[in-house]
Short mmCIF file of C-alpha atoms in Angstrom, two decimals:
data_model
loop_
_atom_site.label_atom_id
_atom_site.label_comp_id
_atom_site.label_asym_id
_atom_site.label_seq_id
_atom_site.Cartn_x
_atom_site.Cartn_y
_atom_site.Cartn_z
CA CYS A 1 -66.19 206.86 -63.09
CA HIS A 2 -67.41 203.23 -63.26
CA SER A 3 -63.86 202.04 -63.97
CA ALA A 4 -62.56 204.02 -61.01
CA ILE A 5 -65.15 202.47 -58.68
CA SER A 6 -64.36 198.96 -59.94
CA ALA A 7 -60.64 199.54 -59.45
CA TYR A 8 -61.29 200.80 -55.93
CA LEU A 9 -63.36 197.74 -55.06
CA VAL A 10 -60.65 195.42 -56.36
CA PHE A 11 -58.01 197.35 -54.41
CA SER A 12 -60.14 197.20 -51.26
CA LEU A 13 -60.64 193.46 -51.64
CA ILE A 14 -56.91 192.85 -52.09
CA TYR A 15 -56.09 195.07 -49.11
CA TYR A 16 -58.66 193.30 -46.93
CA MET A 17 -57.52 189.85 -47.98
CA LEU A 18 -53.86 190.57 -47.42
CA ASN A 19 -54.43 192.24 -44.07
CA TYR A 20 -54.33 188.83 -42.44
CA LYS A 21 -55.37 189.05 -38.80
CA ILE A 22 -53.98 186.75 -36.12
CA LYS A 23 -55.87 187.19 -32.89
CA SER A 24 -53.82 186.66 -29.74
CA ALA A 25 -54.71 183.65 -27.60
CA LYS A 26 -54.92 185.86 -24.49
CA ASP A 27 -57.67 187.92 -26.17
CA MET A 28 -59.82 184.94 -27.13
CA THR A 29 -63.00 183.71 -25.47
CA ILE A 30 -63.31 180.01 -24.59
CA ASP A 31 -65.39 179.42 -27.72
CA GLU A 32 -62.73 181.13 -29.85
CA LEU A 33 -59.98 179.03 -28.27
CA ILE A 34 -61.89 175.82 -28.96
CA GLY A 35 -62.64 176.91 -32.53
CA GLN A 36 -58.92 177.38 -33.16
CA VAL A 37 -58.05 173.80 -32.11
CA ILE A 38 -60.53 172.35 -34.59
CA MET A 39 -59.99 171.85 -38.34
CA VAL A 40 -63.12 170.98 -40.32
CA GLY A 41 -63.94 169.71 -43.78
CA LEU A 42 -66.31 171.81 -45.86
CA PRO A 43 -69.27 170.15 -47.62
CA TYR A 44 -69.35 171.95 -50.99
CA ASP A 45 -67.27 173.90 -53.50
CA TYR A 46 -68.78 177.13 -52.17
CA LEU A 47 -69.62 178.59 -48.76
CA ASP A 48 -73.30 177.90 -48.16
CA GLU A 49 -75.48 179.71 -45.62
CA GLU A 50 -75.79 176.76 -43.20
CA TYR A 51 -72.04 176.43 -42.97
CA LYS A 52 -71.55 180.16 -42.58
CA LYS A 53 -73.82 180.01 -39.53
CA PHE A 54 -71.80 177.08 -38.18
CA ILE A 55 -68.49 178.91 -38.63
CA LYS A 56 -69.86 182.00 -36.91
CA GLN A 57 -71.51 180.17 -34.01
CA TYR A 58 -68.63 177.76 -33.35
CA LYS A 59 -65.82 180.22 -34.15
CA ILE A 60 -64.14 177.72 -36.49
CA GLY A 61 -60.49 178.54 -37.07
CA ASN A 62 -59.15 176.06 -39.65
CA TYR A 63 -60.25 174.01 -42.67
CA ILE A 64 -59.31 170.92 -44.67
CA LEU A 65 -60.17 170.66 -48.37
CA PHE A 66 -61.06 167.58 -50.44
CA ALA A 67 -61.78 166.96 -54.12
CA ARG A 68 -65.45 167.73 -53.41
CA ASN A 69 -64.42 171.33 -52.70
CA TYR A 70 -62.62 171.82 -56.01
CA THR A 71 -64.06 172.42 -59.47
CA ASP A 72 -61.36 174.49 -61.12
CA SER A 73 -58.86 177.22 -60.32
CA VAL A 74 -61.34 180.09 -60.81
CA GLN A 75 -63.89 178.55 -58.47
CA MET A 76 -61.24 177.71 -55.86
CA LYS A 77 -59.77 181.20 -55.76
CA ASP A 78 -63.20 182.76 -55.36
CA PHE A 79 -64.12 180.18 -52.69
CA MET A 80 -60.92 180.80 -50.73
CA LYS A 81 -61.28 184.59 -50.93
CA GLU A 82 -64.76 184.37 -49.44
CA LEU A 83 -63.63 181.85 -46.81
CA TYR A 84 -60.71 184.01 -45.68
CA ILE A 85 -62.71 187.22 -45.53
CA TYR A 86 -65.69 185.63 -43.76
CA THR A 87 -63.54 183.77 -41.22
CA GLN A 88 -61.60 186.92 -40.39
CA GLU A 89 -64.86 188.83 -39.97
CA VAL A 90 -66.63 186.39 -37.62
CA VAL A 91 -63.67 184.73 -35.88
CA GLY A 92 -61.07 187.49 -35.87
CA SER A 93 -58.21 185.43 -37.26
CA PHE A 94 -57.38 184.08 -40.70
CA PRO A 95 -57.53 180.26 -41.02
CA LEU A 96 -55.06 177.53 -41.69
CA VAL A 97 -56.36 175.89 -44.88
CA SER A 98 -55.01 172.39 -45.41
CA ILE A 99 -55.13 169.77 -48.11
CA ASP A 100 -53.76 166.26 -48.78
CA GLN A 101 -51.76 167.08 -51.90
CA GLU A 102 -49.34 164.18 -51.60
CA GLY A 103 -49.07 163.50 -55.33
CA GLY A 104 -50.09 160.54 -57.47
CA MET A 105 -53.19 158.77 -56.15
CA VAL A 106 -53.76 161.14 -53.22
CA VAL A 107 -54.46 164.59 -54.64
CA ARG A 108 -57.41 166.96 -54.24
CA LEU A 109 -56.56 169.53 -56.93
CA LEU A 110 -57.23 167.45 -60.03
CA LYS A 111 -57.26 169.98 -62.86
CA ASP A 112 -55.95 173.43 -63.81
CA VAL A 113 -52.75 172.60 -61.91
CA THR A 114 -49.51 170.77 -62.59
CA PHE A 115 -50.55 167.22 -61.62
CA PRO A 116 -47.97 166.12 -59.02
CA ALA A 117 -46.12 162.81 -59.13
CA SER A 118 -46.58 160.24 -56.38
CA PRO A 119 -43.92 160.00 -53.66
CA LEU A 120 -42.77 156.61 -54.95
CA THR A 121 -42.57 158.01 -58.50
CA THR A 122 -40.24 160.76 -57.32
CA SER A 123 -38.05 158.22 -55.52
CA ALA A 124 -37.88 155.99 -58.61
CA SER A 125 -37.29 158.82 -61.08
CA MET A 126 -33.86 159.53 -62.54
CA VAL A 127 -34.65 163.27 -62.47
CA GLU A 128 -32.28 164.74 -59.90
CA ASN A 129 -33.92 165.89 -56.64
CA ALA A 130 -37.39 164.98 -57.95
CA PRO A 131 -39.06 165.06 -54.47
CA TYR A 132 -37.74 168.58 -53.83
CA LYS A 133 -38.88 169.85 -57.24
CA THR A 134 -42.29 168.21 -56.76
CA GLY A 135 -42.69 169.85 -53.36
CA LYS A 136 -41.95 173.29 -54.80
CA ILE A 137 -44.43 172.85 -57.66
CA ILE A 138 -47.18 171.60 -55.33
CA ALA A 139 -46.56 174.52 -52.97
CA SER A 140 -46.69 177.04 -55.80
CA ASP A 141 -50.09 175.76 -56.95
CA MET A 142 -51.45 175.65 -53.40
CA LEU A 143 -50.45 179.20 -52.52
CA LYS A 144 -51.96 180.67 -55.68
CA MET A 145 -55.26 179.11 -54.56
CA GLY A 146 -54.90 180.35 -50.97
CA ILE A 147 -54.03 176.96 -49.41
CA ASN A 148 -51.26 177.17 -46.84
CA LEU A 149 -50.80 173.75 -45.18
CA ASN A 150 -50.03 170.50 -47.00
CA LEU A 151 -50.85 167.38 -44.97
CA ALA A 152 -47.85 165.62 -46.46
CA PRO A 153 -45.50 163.80 -46.71
CA CYS A 154 -46.12 160.27 -45.43
CA LEU A 155 -43.07 158.87 -43.61
CA GLU A 156 -44.13 155.23 -43.44
CA ILE A 157 -41.65 152.63 -44.65
CA ASN A 158 -43.02 150.26 -47.31
CA GLU A 159 -40.89 147.22 -46.61
CA GLY A 160 -40.30 145.23 -49.80
CA LEU A 161 -42.62 147.70 -51.57
CA SER A 162 -45.34 145.19 -50.69
CA ASN A 163 -47.59 146.95 -48.17
CA PRO A 164 -50.92 147.77 -49.89
CA LEU A 165 -51.98 150.32 -47.25
CA VAL A 166 -49.09 152.71 -47.82
CA ASN A 167 -47.83 151.51 -51.23
CA VAL A 168 -47.05 154.44 -53.58
CA ARG A 169 -47.93 157.09 -50.95
CA VAL A 170 -44.48 156.69 -49.41
CA TYR A 171 -40.91 157.09 -50.61
CA GLY A 172 -39.42 153.63 -50.44
CA ALA A 173 -38.64 150.35 -48.78
CA ASN A 174 -36.11 151.40 -46.16
CA LYS A 175 -35.79 154.16 -43.59
CA GLU A 176 -32.86 155.92 -45.27
CA ILE A 177 -34.63 156.31 -48.63
CA VAL A 178 -37.82 157.50 -46.92
CA LEU A 179 -35.98 160.07 -44.81
CA LYS A 180 -33.80 161.38 -47.65
CA ASN A 181 -36.68 161.94 -50.09
CA ALA A 182 -39.24 163.14 -47.54
CA LYS A 183 -36.71 165.71 -46.33
CA LEU A 184 -36.31 166.95 -49.92
CA PHE A 185 -40.09 167.23 -50.34
CA VAL A 186 -40.47 169.17 -47.08
CA LYS A 187 -37.66 171.49 -48.15
CA GLY A 188 -39.49 172.21 -51.43
CA LEU A 189 -42.74 173.05 -49.62
CA GLN A 190 -41.08 175.23 -47.01
CA GLU A 191 -38.93 177.19 -49.45
CA MET A 192 -42.12 178.35 -51.18
CA GLY A 193 -43.80 179.13 -47.85
CA VAL A 194 -46.28 176.24 -47.52
CA LEU A 195 -46.40 174.50 -44.14
CA SER A 196 -45.50 170.80 -44.18
CA CYS A 197 -47.02 168.01 -42.08
CA ILE A 198 -45.18 164.71 -41.68
CA LYS A 199 -47.47 161.76 -41.00
CA HIS A 200 -48.55 159.39 -39.43
CA PHE A 201 -46.51 159.47 -36.19
CA PRO A 202 -44.90 157.29 -34.96
CA GLY A 203 -45.09 155.39 -38.27
CA ASP A 204 -47.45 152.57 -39.22
CA GLY A 205 -45.79 151.20 -42.35
CA SER A 206 -45.83 147.69 -40.92
CA SER A 207 -49.56 147.81 -40.15
CA VAL A 208 -51.82 145.49 -42.13
CA GLN A 209 -55.09 147.09 -40.96
CA ASP A 210 -56.54 150.37 -42.22
CA SER A 211 -57.31 152.71 -39.30
CA HIS A 212 -60.18 154.16 -41.35
CA LEU A 213 -61.90 150.81 -40.79
CA GLY A 214 -60.65 149.60 -37.40
CA LEU A 215 -58.02 149.89 -34.68
CA PRO A 216 -54.61 148.55 -35.78
CA ILE A 217 -52.55 147.06 -32.95
CA MET A 218 -48.74 147.11 -33.27
CA ASN A 219 -46.62 144.85 -31.08
CA GLU A 220 -43.11 146.00 -31.98
CA SER A 221 -40.76 146.71 -29.08
CA LYS A 222 -39.72 150.29 -28.29
CA GLU A 223 -36.27 149.54 -29.67
CA GLU A 224 -37.74 148.25 -32.95
CA LEU A 225 -39.96 151.33 -33.28
CA PHE A 226 -37.08 153.76 -32.67
CA ASN A 227 -34.78 151.95 -35.08
CA TYR A 228 -37.36 151.50 -37.83
CA ASN A 229 -40.86 153.06 -38.03
CA MET A 230 -40.00 156.13 -35.98
CA TYR A 231 -36.60 156.78 -37.55
CA PRO A 232 -37.77 159.19 -40.33
CA PHE A 233 -39.83 161.22 -37.84
CA VAL A 234 -37.03 161.59 -35.31
CA ASN A 235 -34.79 162.93 -38.07
CA LEU A 236 -37.29 165.32 -39.70
CA LEU A 237 -38.51 167.37 -36.75
CA GLU A 238 -38.01 170.60 -38.70
CA SER A 239 -41.44 169.94 -40.26
CA ASP A 240 -43.99 172.64 -39.42
CA ALA A 241 -46.56 170.09 -38.35
CA LEU A 242 -46.88 166.41 -37.55
CA MET A 243 -49.96 164.22 -37.84
CA SER A 244 -50.54 161.48 -35.32
CA GLY A 245 -51.63 158.04 -36.47
CA HIS A 246 -54.40 155.97 -34.95
CA CYS A 247 -52.43 152.75 -34.38
CA LEU A 248 -52.06 151.34 -30.86
CA TYR A 249 -48.42 150.63 -29.96
CA THR A 250 -48.50 148.14 -27.10
CA SER A 251 -44.89 148.78 -26.08
CA PHE A 252 -45.76 152.42 -25.32
CA ASP A 253 -49.39 152.63 -24.25
CA ASP A 254 -52.79 150.94 -24.20
CA VAL A 255 -54.44 153.66 -26.35
CA PRO A 256 -53.78 154.75 -29.98
CA SER A 257 -50.97 157.25 -30.52
CA THR A 258 -53.44 160.12 -31.16
CA LEU A 259 -54.72 159.62 -27.60
CA SER A 260 -51.37 158.82 -25.99
CA LYS A 261 -49.78 161.43 -23.73
CA LEU A 262 -46.80 159.12 -23.37
CA LEU A 263 -46.15 159.39 -27.14
CA LEU A 264 -47.27 162.93 -28.02
CA THR A 265 -46.19 164.84 -24.89
CA ASP A 266 -43.62 162.81 -22.96
CA LEU A 267 -41.78 161.40 -25.99
CA LEU A 268 -42.42 163.85 -28.84
CA ARG A 269 -42.47 167.16 -26.98
CA LYS A 270 -40.23 166.53 -23.97
CA ASP A 271 -37.74 163.87 -25.05
CA LEU A 272 -37.44 164.73 -28.76
CA GLY A 273 -38.01 168.47 -28.33
CA TYR A 274 -40.53 168.81 -31.18
CA GLN A 275 -41.76 172.42 -31.51
CA GLY A 276 -44.28 172.26 -34.36
CA LEU A 277 -48.01 171.61 -34.51
CA VAL A 278 -49.44 168.19 -33.68
CA ILE A 279 -52.55 167.48 -35.77
CA SER A 280 -54.72 164.42 -35.25
CA ASP A 281 -55.68 162.17 -38.12
CA GLY A 282 -59.44 162.21 -38.81
CA MET A 283 -61.24 161.78 -35.49
CA GLU A 284 -64.21 160.18 -37.22
CA MET A 285 -62.07 157.26 -38.41
CA LYS A 286 -63.29 153.98 -36.95
CA ALA A 287 -60.09 153.37 -34.98
CA ILE A 288 -61.21 156.27 -32.76
CA ALA A 289 -64.96 156.63 -33.33
CA ASP A 290 -65.87 152.97 -32.82
CA THR A 291 -63.55 152.44 -29.86
CA TYR A 292 -63.79 155.66 -27.85
CA GLY A 293 -66.45 157.81 -29.54
CA ILE A 294 -65.68 161.02 -31.42
CA GLY A 295 -66.43 163.45 -28.59
CA GLU A 296 -64.56 161.57 -25.88
CA GLY A 297 -61.75 160.85 -28.33
CA CYS A 298 -61.35 164.60 -28.96
CA ILE A 299 -61.01 165.30 -25.23
CA MET A 300 -58.41 162.55 -24.88
CA ALA A 301 -56.49 163.76 -27.96
CA LEU A 302 -56.21 167.35 -26.69
CA ASN A 303 -55.01 166.20 -23.28
CA ALA A 304 -52.58 163.78 -24.91
CA GLY A 305 -50.85 166.51 -26.90
CA CYS A 306 -52.77 167.18 -30.13
CA ASP A 307 -53.00 170.87 -31.01
CA ILE A 308 -55.60 170.51 -33.76
CA LEU A 309 -58.45 168.02 -34.06
CA LEU A 310 -59.21 166.98 -37.63
CA LEU A 311 -62.91 166.43 -38.45
CA CYS A 312 -63.26 165.90 -42.15
CA HIS A 313 -66.80 165.20 -43.22
CA GLU A 314 -70.01 165.42 -41.19
CA LEU A 315 -71.33 168.66 -39.69
CA SER A 316 -72.95 166.75 -36.81
CA GLU A 317 -69.59 165.19 -35.88
CA GLN A 318 -67.87 168.58 -36.01
CA GLN A 319 -70.52 170.05 -33.71
CA GLU A 320 -70.19 167.05 -31.38
CA ALA A 321 -66.44 167.57 -31.11
CA PHE A 322 -66.83 171.25 -30.21
CA ASP A 323 -69.62 170.58 -27.70
CA PHE A 324 -67.72 167.78 -25.94
CA VAL A 325 -64.57 169.90 -25.66
CA LYS A 326 -66.52 172.91 -24.35
CA LYS A 327 -68.21 170.75 -21.72
CA ALA A 328 -64.84 169.27 -20.75
CA VAL A 329 -63.44 172.79 -20.24
CA ALA A 330 -66.43 173.73 -18.07
CA GLU A 331 -65.92 170.58 -15.98
CA GLY A 332 -62.19 171.16 -15.61
CA LYS A 333 -61.19 168.12 -17.70
CA ILE A 334 -59.33 170.41 -20.14
CA SER A 335 -57.60 173.51 -18.80
CA ILE A 336 -57.91 176.90 -20.45
CA ASP A 337 -54.15 177.33 -20.13
CA LEU A 338 -53.66 174.15 -22.18
CA LEU A 339 -55.92 175.55 -24.94
CA LYS A 340 -54.00 178.84 -24.93
CA GLU A 341 -50.72 176.96 -25.23
CA LYS A 342 -52.06 175.15 -28.31
CA VAL A 343 -53.43 178.32 -29.88
CA LEU A 344 -50.05 180.00 -29.37
CA ARG A 345 -48.45 177.26 -31.51
CA ILE A 346 -51.25 177.56 -34.08
CA ASN A 347 -50.69 181.31 -34.29
CA GLN A 348 -46.95 180.79 -34.77
CA ALA A 349 -47.75 178.53 -37.74
CA LYS A 350 -50.08 181.18 -39.16
CA GLU A 351 -47.32 183.78 -38.87
CA LYS A 352 -45.08 181.51 -40.96
CA ALA A 353 -47.78 181.07 -43.62
CA LYS A 354 -48.64 184.77 -43.76
CA LYS A 355 -45.74 186.04 -45.90
CA ALA A 356 -46.23 183.48 -48.66
CA LEU A 357 -49.98 184.14 -48.81
CA GLU A 358 -49.34 187.87 -49.10
CA LYS A 359 -46.99 187.20 -52.01
CA TYR A 360 -48.87 184.57 -54.01
CA PHE A 361 -52.60 184.68 -53.11
CA ASN A 362 -53.75 187.70 -55.08
CA GLU A 363 -56.13 188.86 -57.79
CA SER A 364 -54.15 187.49 -60.76
CA GLU A 365 -55.64 184.56 -62.67
CA TYR A 366 -54.14 181.16 -62.04
CA GLU A 367 -52.04 179.82 -64.91
CA VAL A 368 -50.15 176.54 -65.19
CA VAL A 369 -46.44 177.23 -65.57
CA GLN A 370 -45.48 175.23 -68.65
CA GLU A 371 -41.94 174.59 -67.41
CA GLU A 372 -43.34 173.05 -64.19
CA HIS A 373 -45.82 170.99 -66.18
CA SER A 374 -43.07 169.67 -68.46
CA LEU A 375 -40.76 168.93 -65.53
CA MET A 376 -43.44 166.90 -63.77
CA GLN A 377 -44.07 164.87 -66.92
CA GLU A 378 -40.33 164.21 -67.17
CA ILE A 379 -40.24 163.03 -63.54
CA VAL A 380 -42.93 160.44 -64.33
CA ASP A 381 -41.33 159.48 -67.66
CA GLN A 382 -38.00 158.88 -65.93
CA SER A 383 -39.59 156.70 -63.22
CA PHE A 384 -40.84 153.93 -65.57
CA THR A 385 -38.92 150.93 -64.21
CA LEU A 386 -37.93 147.69 -65.92
CA ILE A 387 -37.84 144.98 -63.26
CA LYS A 388 -37.12 141.92 -65.40
CA GLY A 389 -36.95 140.91 -69.05
CA LYS A 390 -37.54 143.35 -71.90
CA GLU A 391 -39.43 146.60 -72.35
CA PRO A 392 -42.91 146.36 -73.91
CA TYR A 393 -42.92 146.86 -77.68
CA LEU A 394 -45.88 147.39 -79.95
CA THR A 395 -46.66 146.03 -83.39
CA SER A 396 -49.76 146.67 -85.45
CA ASN A 397 -50.92 143.22 -84.30
CA SER A 398 -50.28 143.54 -80.56
CA LEU A 399 -53.10 142.83 -78.15
CA ILE A 400 -53.35 145.38 -75.32
CA MET A 401 -55.23 144.56 -72.12
CA VAL A 402 -56.08 147.13 -69.45
CA ALA A 403 -57.28 146.53 -65.89
CA ASN A 404 -60.26 148.30 -64.37
CA ALA A 405 -58.73 150.83 -61.97
CA ARG A 406 -60.55 151.57 -58.74
CA VAL A 407 -60.06 153.62 -55.61
CA ALA A 408 -58.21 151.32 -53.21
CA THR A 409 -58.20 153.21 -49.90
CA MET A 410 -60.28 155.90 -48.22
CA ALA A 411 -57.33 158.27 -48.51
CA GLU A 412 -57.76 158.29 -52.29
CA ASP A 413 -60.53 160.57 -53.47
CA LYS A 414 -61.24 159.57 -57.06
CA LEU A 415 -59.34 158.71 -60.22
CA GLY A 416 -60.34 161.92 -61.96
CA SER A 417 -59.77 161.97 -65.71
CA SER A 418 -57.40 158.99 -65.75
CA ASN A 419 -58.54 156.57 -68.45
CA LEU A 420 -55.78 154.53 -70.02
CA GLU A 421 -58.06 152.46 -72.24
CA ASN A 422 -59.51 155.50 -74.04
CA SER A 423 -56.07 157.07 -74.47
CA LEU A 424 -54.67 153.87 -75.96
CA ARG A 425 -57.58 153.56 -78.40
CA LYS A 426 -57.05 157.12 -79.55
CA SER A 427 -53.29 156.70 -79.96
CA PHE A 428 -53.29 153.19 -81.46
CA PRO A 429 -56.56 152.70 -83.36
CA GLU A 430 -55.16 149.75 -85.34
CA ASN A 431 -54.65 147.61 -82.23
CA LYS A 432 -57.18 145.56 -80.32
CA ILE A 433 -57.51 147.07 -76.86
CA ILE A 434 -59.74 145.43 -74.28
CA LYS A 435 -60.47 145.45 -70.58
CA ILE A 436 -59.19 142.50 -68.58
CA ASN A 437 -62.03 140.07 -67.94
CA SER A 438 -62.61 136.34 -67.58
CA ASP A 439 -63.49 135.68 -71.24
CA ILE A 440 -62.01 132.20 -71.78
CA LYS A 441 -62.37 132.50 -75.58
CA LEU A 442 -59.82 135.27 -75.51
CA ILE A 443 -57.20 132.86 -74.17
CA GLU A 444 -57.85 130.58 -77.14
CA GLU A 445 -57.40 133.52 -79.53
CA ILE A 446 -54.04 134.64 -78.11
CA ASN A 447 -52.11 132.95 -80.94
CA GLU A 448 -53.63 135.40 -83.43
CA TYR A 449 -51.52 138.23 -81.97
CA ASP A 450 -47.80 139.02 -82.22
CA ASN A 451 -47.56 139.68 -78.50
CA VAL A 452 -49.64 140.77 -75.50
CA ILE A 453 -49.15 143.90 -73.39
CA ILE A 454 -51.03 143.90 -70.09
CA TYR A 455 -51.48 146.89 -67.76
CA SER A 456 -52.37 145.60 -64.29
CA TYR A 457 -53.72 147.59 -61.35
CA ASP A 458 -54.03 146.15 -57.83
CA ALA A 459 -54.24 142.66 -59.30
CA CYS A 460 -53.42 141.14 -55.91
CA PHE A 461 -56.76 142.47 -54.68
CA ASP A 462 -58.70 141.57 -57.82
CA LYS A 463 -58.96 137.79 -58.11
CA GLU A 464 -60.46 137.80 -61.61
CA GLN A 465 -57.77 140.13 -62.95
CA ALA A 466 -54.97 138.00 -61.46
CA GLU A 467 -56.46 134.76 -62.80
CA VAL A 468 -56.78 136.09 -66.35
CA ILE A 469 -53.24 137.45 -66.37
CA ASN A 470 -51.81 134.21 -65.00
CA LYS A 471 -53.63 132.22 -67.69
CA ILE A 472 -52.13 134.42 -70.39
CA LEU A 473 -48.70 134.00 -68.82
CA THR A 474 -48.97 130.22 -69.37
CA THR A 475 -49.39 130.61 -73.14
CA ASN A 476 -46.51 130.49 -75.60
CA LYS A 477 -46.95 134.14 -76.55
CA GLU A 478 -44.54 136.89 -75.60
CA VAL A 479 -46.28 138.70 -72.75
CA PHE A 480 -45.37 142.03 -71.15
CA VAL A 481 -46.93 142.95 -67.81
CA VAL A 482 -46.82 146.57 -66.62
CA SER A 483 -48.15 147.35 -63.14
CA LEU A 484 -49.48 150.87 -62.66
CA LYS A 485 -49.20 151.07 -58.87
CA GLY A 486 -45.67 149.97 -58.14
CA PRO A 487 -44.37 146.39 -58.18
CA ILE A 488 -46.82 145.08 -55.60
CA ASP A 489 -48.69 142.95 -58.19
CA GLN A 490 -45.56 140.97 -58.99
CA LYS A 491 -46.10 138.58 -56.07
CA CYS A 492 -49.42 137.34 -57.47
CA PHE A 493 -48.13 136.47 -60.97
CA SER A 494 -46.44 133.25 -62.06
CA ASN A 495 -44.20 132.69 -65.09
CA LEU A 496 -43.32 136.38 -65.40
CA ILE A 497 -40.64 136.97 -68.01
CA ASN A 498 -41.13 140.64 -68.92
CA TYR A 499 -42.23 142.89 -66.06
CA SER A 500 -42.11 146.64 -65.47
CA CYS A 501 -43.98 149.21 -63.42
CA LEU A 502 -45.06 152.79 -62.92
CA TYR A 503 -46.02 154.21 -59.53
CA GLU A 504 -49.31 155.98 -60.23
CA TYR A 505 -52.39 155.89 -62.45
CA THR A 506 -52.64 159.54 -63.41
CA PRO A 507 -52.84 161.72 -66.53
CA ASN A 508 -49.05 161.93 -66.49
CA SER A 509 -48.46 158.19 -66.27
CA ILE A 510 -50.91 157.60 -69.12
CA LYS A 511 -48.88 159.97 -71.28
CA THR A 512 -45.74 158.11 -70.20
CA ILE A 513 -47.22 154.80 -71.37
CA ILE A 514 -48.17 156.25 -74.75
CA LYS A 515 -44.69 157.76 -75.17
CA GLN A 516 -43.03 154.43 -74.32
CA LEU A 517 -45.13 152.49 -76.82
CA LYS A 518 -44.22 155.10 -79.46
CA LYS A 519 -40.54 154.56 -78.55
CA GLU A 520 -40.12 158.17 -77.47
CA ILE A 521 -38.72 157.13 -74.07
CA THR A 522 -37.02 154.10 -72.56
CA LEU A 523 -37.41 152.57 -69.09
CA ASN A 524 -34.85 154.36 -66.90
CA GLY A 525 -36.46 154.23 -63.43
CA ARG A 526 -35.08 152.45 -60.37
CA LEU A 527 -36.90 150.53 -57.66
CA PRO A 528 -36.67 152.53 -54.38
CA LEU A 529 -35.33 149.53 -52.44
#
């Protein structure tokens, strides 16, 4: 009898979860319409009572997840089940649940999944169609957890592979490489049933200021933007969603693109005929918050053409956004018909996500597919690129130096379990392995070693690291420098003879390094130039 009851409860839960409701825009109250055009970040890895009250009161329709929301696959599945069921109960429609699972340094699911390669890794890898295969694997993991929208890929162009803001988050140094590989990634996501989101329109790869910290101003002409930054977007409009950037393009408007009707409605919707969702970048980013204010910025963004406002972190800011929009509707600054038009597009996206959720988000336990795990490791292995000179080689008397890795941008969450130094010590206990520091005595002791292998990380933004490496490069010893975040460090080194790079600092790239030192692989990658 007990077994029968348990089976019934499980069946009921599955039935309820898979009976995804999509409430029609014409049947929604004003509060429900506003809740649907907002996407909020959740504070914990569970649904706490305060946030349940917020969801119910503000009729929240969509969510974005970060590393703070994820402990492991068991926790995430339970969390998502509760979130779906509760949202359907109090809002009347199942949510879009999004995540930045770009690969490499920008991932939120850090364990119990196949760790995805960075975009630049997939471009550099000799594995055929690596971006497409990576997109499919990411989508498979997301759907099994109940996550239906990937806020990826980035379509910025990293000219010369030298822009630190976009760096390994993008696919290459010219518009053709970016378009080709981003299109493959989107295809992989969509074939599995995950919604894609190209970002950050109309392309800020030439920006030198982080919009998390201030308002970047771009002075390119319209012709330059169409022929360069905007080119991948114009040719990948089959994406389910598009995220606006917060840069100000002076040739188009005097406000950032997220707030620009000229860009999001006149150009994107009318001239280019884009049919998908337009999602804002985080409205609490300083480019918007410090210049216009979050609440006023949200009103401007909706009127400009954004369908969904992204509010990632603070409950007070999420409440402010809702309250400002509701007041604007009451005052006639935002029309109800405009909100209904946006919710219609949101519902169309939910219809697309529904079939894949019904197929993959179920009661079965999550398991890593070993073939996918092995394929992803191969993609990283085959991206290791020799730029000049010889490959690193290890003797029992090689000195190995490792940089202190750190989170470089606010888009990166944390480095997770990546620790190259510990892995090297475990694999090569006979070698001296040290962190890079300014110990001058070490320079004097270099002659004691057969050669030196150095693993750099963002050395161009770490003066001490760059100085130490450059001192070692002036010695008579054979020195091998390997950069772990693309070739960007190359410009700050002198006297380089042997130089190679990987395009991520992840568990996979650490295994790749160990395999190379053990002579299990060679450097076959290619610079995506």
